[in-house]
Coordinates of C-alpha atoms in Angstrom, one line a residue:
M289 CA 5.8 -21.4 1.5
S290 CA 3.6 -20.0 4.2
S291 CA 0.8 -22.2 5.7
V292 CA -1.6 -19.2 5.7
Q293 CA -4.9 -20.3 4.1
W294 CA -8.0 -18.7 2.7
F295 CA -11.3 -19.1 4.4
D296 CA -12.2 -21.7 1.8
G297 CA -9.1 -23.8 2.7
H298 CA -6.9 -22.7 -0.3
R299 CA -3.5 -21.1 0.3
P300 CA -3.3 -17.5 -1.1
Q301 CA -0.2 -18.4 -3.2
D302 CA -2.2 -21.1 -5.0
R303 CA -4.2 -18.4 -6.8
L304 CA -1.3 -16.3 -7.9
G305 CA 0.7 -16.4 -11.1
R306 CA 4.4 -17.1 -11.1
R307 CA 5.3 -13.5 -10.5
G308 CA 2.7 -13.2 -7.8
K309 CA 4.0 -16.2 -6.0
R310 CA 7.5 -14.8 -5.9
W311 CA 6.1 -11.6 -4.4
Y312 CA 4.0 -13.5 -1.9
Q313 CA 7.0 -15.5 -0.7
S314 CA 9.0 -12.3 -0.1
S315 CA 6.1 -10.5 1.7
V316 CA 5.1 -13.2 4.2
P317 CA 6.3 -12.2 7.6
N318 CA 9.0 -14.1 9.3
P319 CA 7.7 -15.3 12.7
S320 CA 11.1 -15.2 14.2
T321 CA 11.7 -11.5 13.5
T322 CA 13.3 -9.9 16.5
T323 CA 11.4 -7.2 18.3
T324 CA 14.3 -6.0 20.4
K325 CA 15.4 -3.2 18.1
P326 CA 14.2 0.3 18.9
R327 CA 11.3 1.0 16.5
C328 CA 8.5 3.5 15.9
G329 CA 5.8 3.2 18.6
W330 CA 3.1 2.0 16.2
S331 CA 5.1 -1.1 15.3
T332 CA 3.9 -3.7 17.8
S333 CA 5.3 -7.1 18.4
D334 CA 3.0 -8.6 15.8
P335 CA 5.3 -10.2 13.1
L336 CA 3.3 -8.5 10.3
Y337 CA 3.7 -5.1 11.8
V338 CA 7.4 -5.6 12.5
R339 CA 8.2 -7.0 9.0
Y340 CA 6.2 -4.1 7.4
H341 CA 7.9 -1.5 9.5
D342 CA 11.4 -2.9 9.0
T343 CA 11.3 -3.6 5.3
E344 CA 8.7 -1.4 3.6
W345 CA 7.4 1.6 5.6
G346 CA 9.2 4.8 4.6
R347 CA 11.3 3.2 1.8
P348 CA 11.0 4.9 -1.6
V349 CA 8.8 3.0 -4.1
H350 CA 9.1 3.6 -7.8
D351 CA 7.3 0.5 -9.1
D352 CA 3.9 1.4 -10.5
R353 CA 2.4 -1.9 -9.5
V354 CA 3.4 -1.4 -5.9
L355 CA 2.2 2.2 -6.0
F356 CA -1.2 1.0 -7.2
E357 CA -1.2 -1.6 -4.5
F358 CA -0.7 0.9 -1.7
L359 CA -3.1 3.3 -3.2
T360 CA -5.7 0.5 -3.0
L361 CA -4.7 -0.8 0.5
E362 CA -4.7 2.7 2.0
G363 CA -8.1 3.4 0.6
A364 CA -9.4 0.0 1.9
Q365 CA -8.1 0.9 5.4
A366 CA -10.5 3.8 5.8
G367 CA -12.3 3.3 9.1
L368 CA -10.2 0.2 9.9
S369 CA -6.9 -0.6 11.5
W370 CA -3.8 -1.1 9.3
I371 CA -3.1 -4.5 10.8
T372 CA -6.4 -5.6 9.5
I373 CA -5.4 -4.7 6.0
L374 CA -2.0 -6.3 6.4
R375 CA -3.6 -9.5 7.3
K376 CA -5.8 -9.3 4.3
R377 CA -3.0 -8.3 2.0
P378 CA -2.4 -11.7 0.4
A379 CA -6.2 -12.0 -0.4
Y380 CA -6.0 -8.5 -2.0
V381 CA -3.1 -9.7 -4.2
A382 CA -5.1 -12.6 -5.5
A383 CA -8.5 -10.7 -5.8
F384 CA -7.0 -7.8 -7.7
S385 CA -4.8 -9.7 -10.2
G386 CA -1.5 -9.0 -8.4
F387 CA -2.5 -5.3 -8.4
D388 CA -2.0 -5.0 -12.2
P389 CA -4.0 -1.8 -12.9
A390 CA -4.5 -2.8 -16.6
K391 CA -6.2 -6.0 -15.5
V392 CA -8.2 -4.4 -12.7
A393 CA -9.4 -1.6 -15.1
R394 CA -11.1 -4.3 -17.2
Y395 CA -13.2 -5.7 -14.3
D396 CA -16.9 -5.5 -15.0
A397 CA -20.0 -5.5 -12.8
R398 CA -20.1 -9.3 -12.6
R399 CA -16.4 -9.4 -11.4
A400 CA -17.2 -6.6 -8.8
E401 CA -20.1 -8.7 -7.5
R402 CA -17.8 -11.7 -7.1
L403 CA -15.4 -9.5 -5.1
M404 CA -18.3 -8.7 -2.7
N405 CA -18.5 -12.4 -1.9
D406 CA -14.7 -12.7 -1.2
A407 CA -14.3 -13.0 2.5
G408 CA -10.6 -12.4 2.3
I409 CA -11.0 -8.7 1.5
V410 CA -12.9 -5.8 2.9
R411 CA -16.4 -6.3 1.4
N412 CA -17.4 -2.7 1.1
R413 CA -19.2 -2.0 -2.2
L414 CA -17.9 1.6 -2.4
K415 CA -14.3 0.6 -1.8
I416 CA -14.4 -2.1 -4.4
A417 CA -16.0 0.1 -7.0
S418 CA -13.4 2.8 -6.2
T419 CA -10.6 0.4 -6.8
L420 CA -11.9 -0.3 -10.3
D421 CA -12.4 3.4 -11.0
N422 CA -8.9 4.1 -9.6
A423 CA -7.3 1.6 -11.9
R424 CA -8.8 3.3 -14.9
A425 CA -7.7 6.7 -13.6
F426 CA -4.3 5.2 -12.9
L427 CA -3.9 4.1 -16.5
A428 CA -4.9 7.6 -17.7
V429 CA -2.1 9.1 -15.5
Q430 CA 0.4 6.6 -16.9
K431 CA -0.6 7.6 -20.4
E432 CA -0.2 11.3 -19.7
H433 CA 3.0 11.2 -17.6
G434 CA 4.7 8.0 -18.9
S435 CA 4.3 6.3 -15.4
F436 CA 2.4 6.9 -12.2
D437 CA 5.8 7.1 -10.5
A438 CA 6.8 10.1 -12.5
Y439 CA 3.5 11.8 -11.7
I440 CA 3.3 11.1 -8.0
W441 CA 6.9 11.8 -7.1
R442 CA 6.6 15.3 -8.5
F443 CA 4.6 16.3 -5.4
V444 CA 7.8 16.0 -3.4
G445 CA 10.2 17.2 -6.0
G446 CA 11.5 13.7 -6.7
R447 CA 13.1 13.2 -3.3
P448 CA 11.7 11.8 0.0
L449 CA 10.6 14.4 2.6
V450 CA 12.5 13.4 5.7
N451 CA 11.1 14.6 9.0
R452 CA 12.6 12.7 12.0
P453 CA 10.0 13.5 14.7
R454 CA 11.1 12.8 18.2
T455 CA 7.8 11.0 19.1
L456 CA 4.7 9.8 17.3
A457 CA 3.0 12.9 18.5
G458 CA 5.2 14.8 16.0
V459 CA 3.8 12.9 13.0
P460 CA 1.1 14.9 11.3
P461 CA -2.1 13.2 9.9
R462 CA -1.9 15.4 6.8
T463 CA 0.2 18.2 5.2
E464 CA -0.1 20.8 2.5
V465 CA 1.6 18.3 0.2
S466 CA -1.0 15.6 0.9
D467 CA -3.7 18.2 0.5
A468 CA -2.4 19.1 -3.0
M469 CA -2.0 15.4 -3.9
S470 CA -5.6 14.6 -2.8
K471 CA -7.0 17.5 -4.7
D472 CA -5.3 16.6 -7.9
L473 CA -6.1 12.9 -7.6
K474 CA -9.8 13.7 -7.1
K475 CA -9.8 15.9 -10.1
R476 CA -8.5 13.0 -12.1
G477 CA -11.3 10.7 -11.0
F478 CA -9.6 8.9 -8.1
R479 CA -11.8 8.0 -5.1
F480 CA -10.9 7.2 -1.4
V481 CA -8.0 9.6 -1.7
G482 CA -8.6 12.2 1.0
S483 CA -5.6 14.0 2.4
T484 CA -5.2 11.7 5.4
I485 CA -5.2 8.7 3.1
C486 CA -2.8 10.4 0.8
Y487 CA -0.4 11.1 3.6
A488 CA -0.5 7.5 4.8
F489 CA 0.2 6.5 1.2
M490 CA 3.2 8.9 1.1
Q491 CA 4.5 7.3 4.3
A492 CA 4.0 3.7 3.0
C493 CA 5.7 4.5 -0.3
G494 CA 8.6 6.5 1.0
L495 CA 7.6 9.9 -0.4
V496 CA 7.9 11.0 3.2
D497 CA 10.0 9.3 5.9
D498 CA 8.5 9.7 9.3
H499 CA 10.5 7.2 11.3
V500 CA 11.0 8.7 14.8
A501 CA 14.6 9.8 15.6
T502 CA 15.1 6.8 18.0
C503 CA 14.1 4.2 15.5
F504 CA 16.8 2.0 14.1
R505 CA 15.4 2.7 10.6
A506 CA 15.9 6.4 11.0
R507 CA 18.9 6.9 8.7
P508 CA 20.6 10.3 8.5
R509 CA 19.0 12.6 6.0
A510 CA 22.2 12.8 4.0
A511 CA 22.1 9.1 3.4
L512 CA 18.7 9.4 1.8
R513 CA 19.8 11.8 -0.9

């Protein structure tokens, strides 16, 4: 297990259930991860960035819990760096019940106030409140479409949009697809889901694959079908 600890001295995994502990163990970065492979320019030598880039970014996600996780984390990032959120990720797992939307949807005002005192997460009242509202909207989407996965992947026709830009300059901050996603999510009551946030969510969950052409993770388009 990792030696990462909370600000109060507890280890993040101590506050997770059995399923959460398994997830935490698999998500903790390996400090020995090699940085010699050609990667996208935003992936620095920081082990968290390297591990995230190599094992998650751009890979299709169809698990509703993970989709809710990234929807929450991308919203939390607004105005901050992604590495800040990655470092706080274990704290978010514990604070938001392993990103179980059904549990988060039941959080009341007292629980929200407790979250404001949690130094492990971004203590922004609007962002915390939006996570609770988003959990409730998330459940409504699941009820209507059977799963959030079925709903969100329809924006890209069920297959990842593969771009392969030559450089990071060729990666857009938003697209017509993210515009449409943002508009529909807002109509359903989601918050902190602007088009730029939606595009980052799409990249994180593999709805779009923006690994640059020289990156070792840039698989041929045919291999992704």
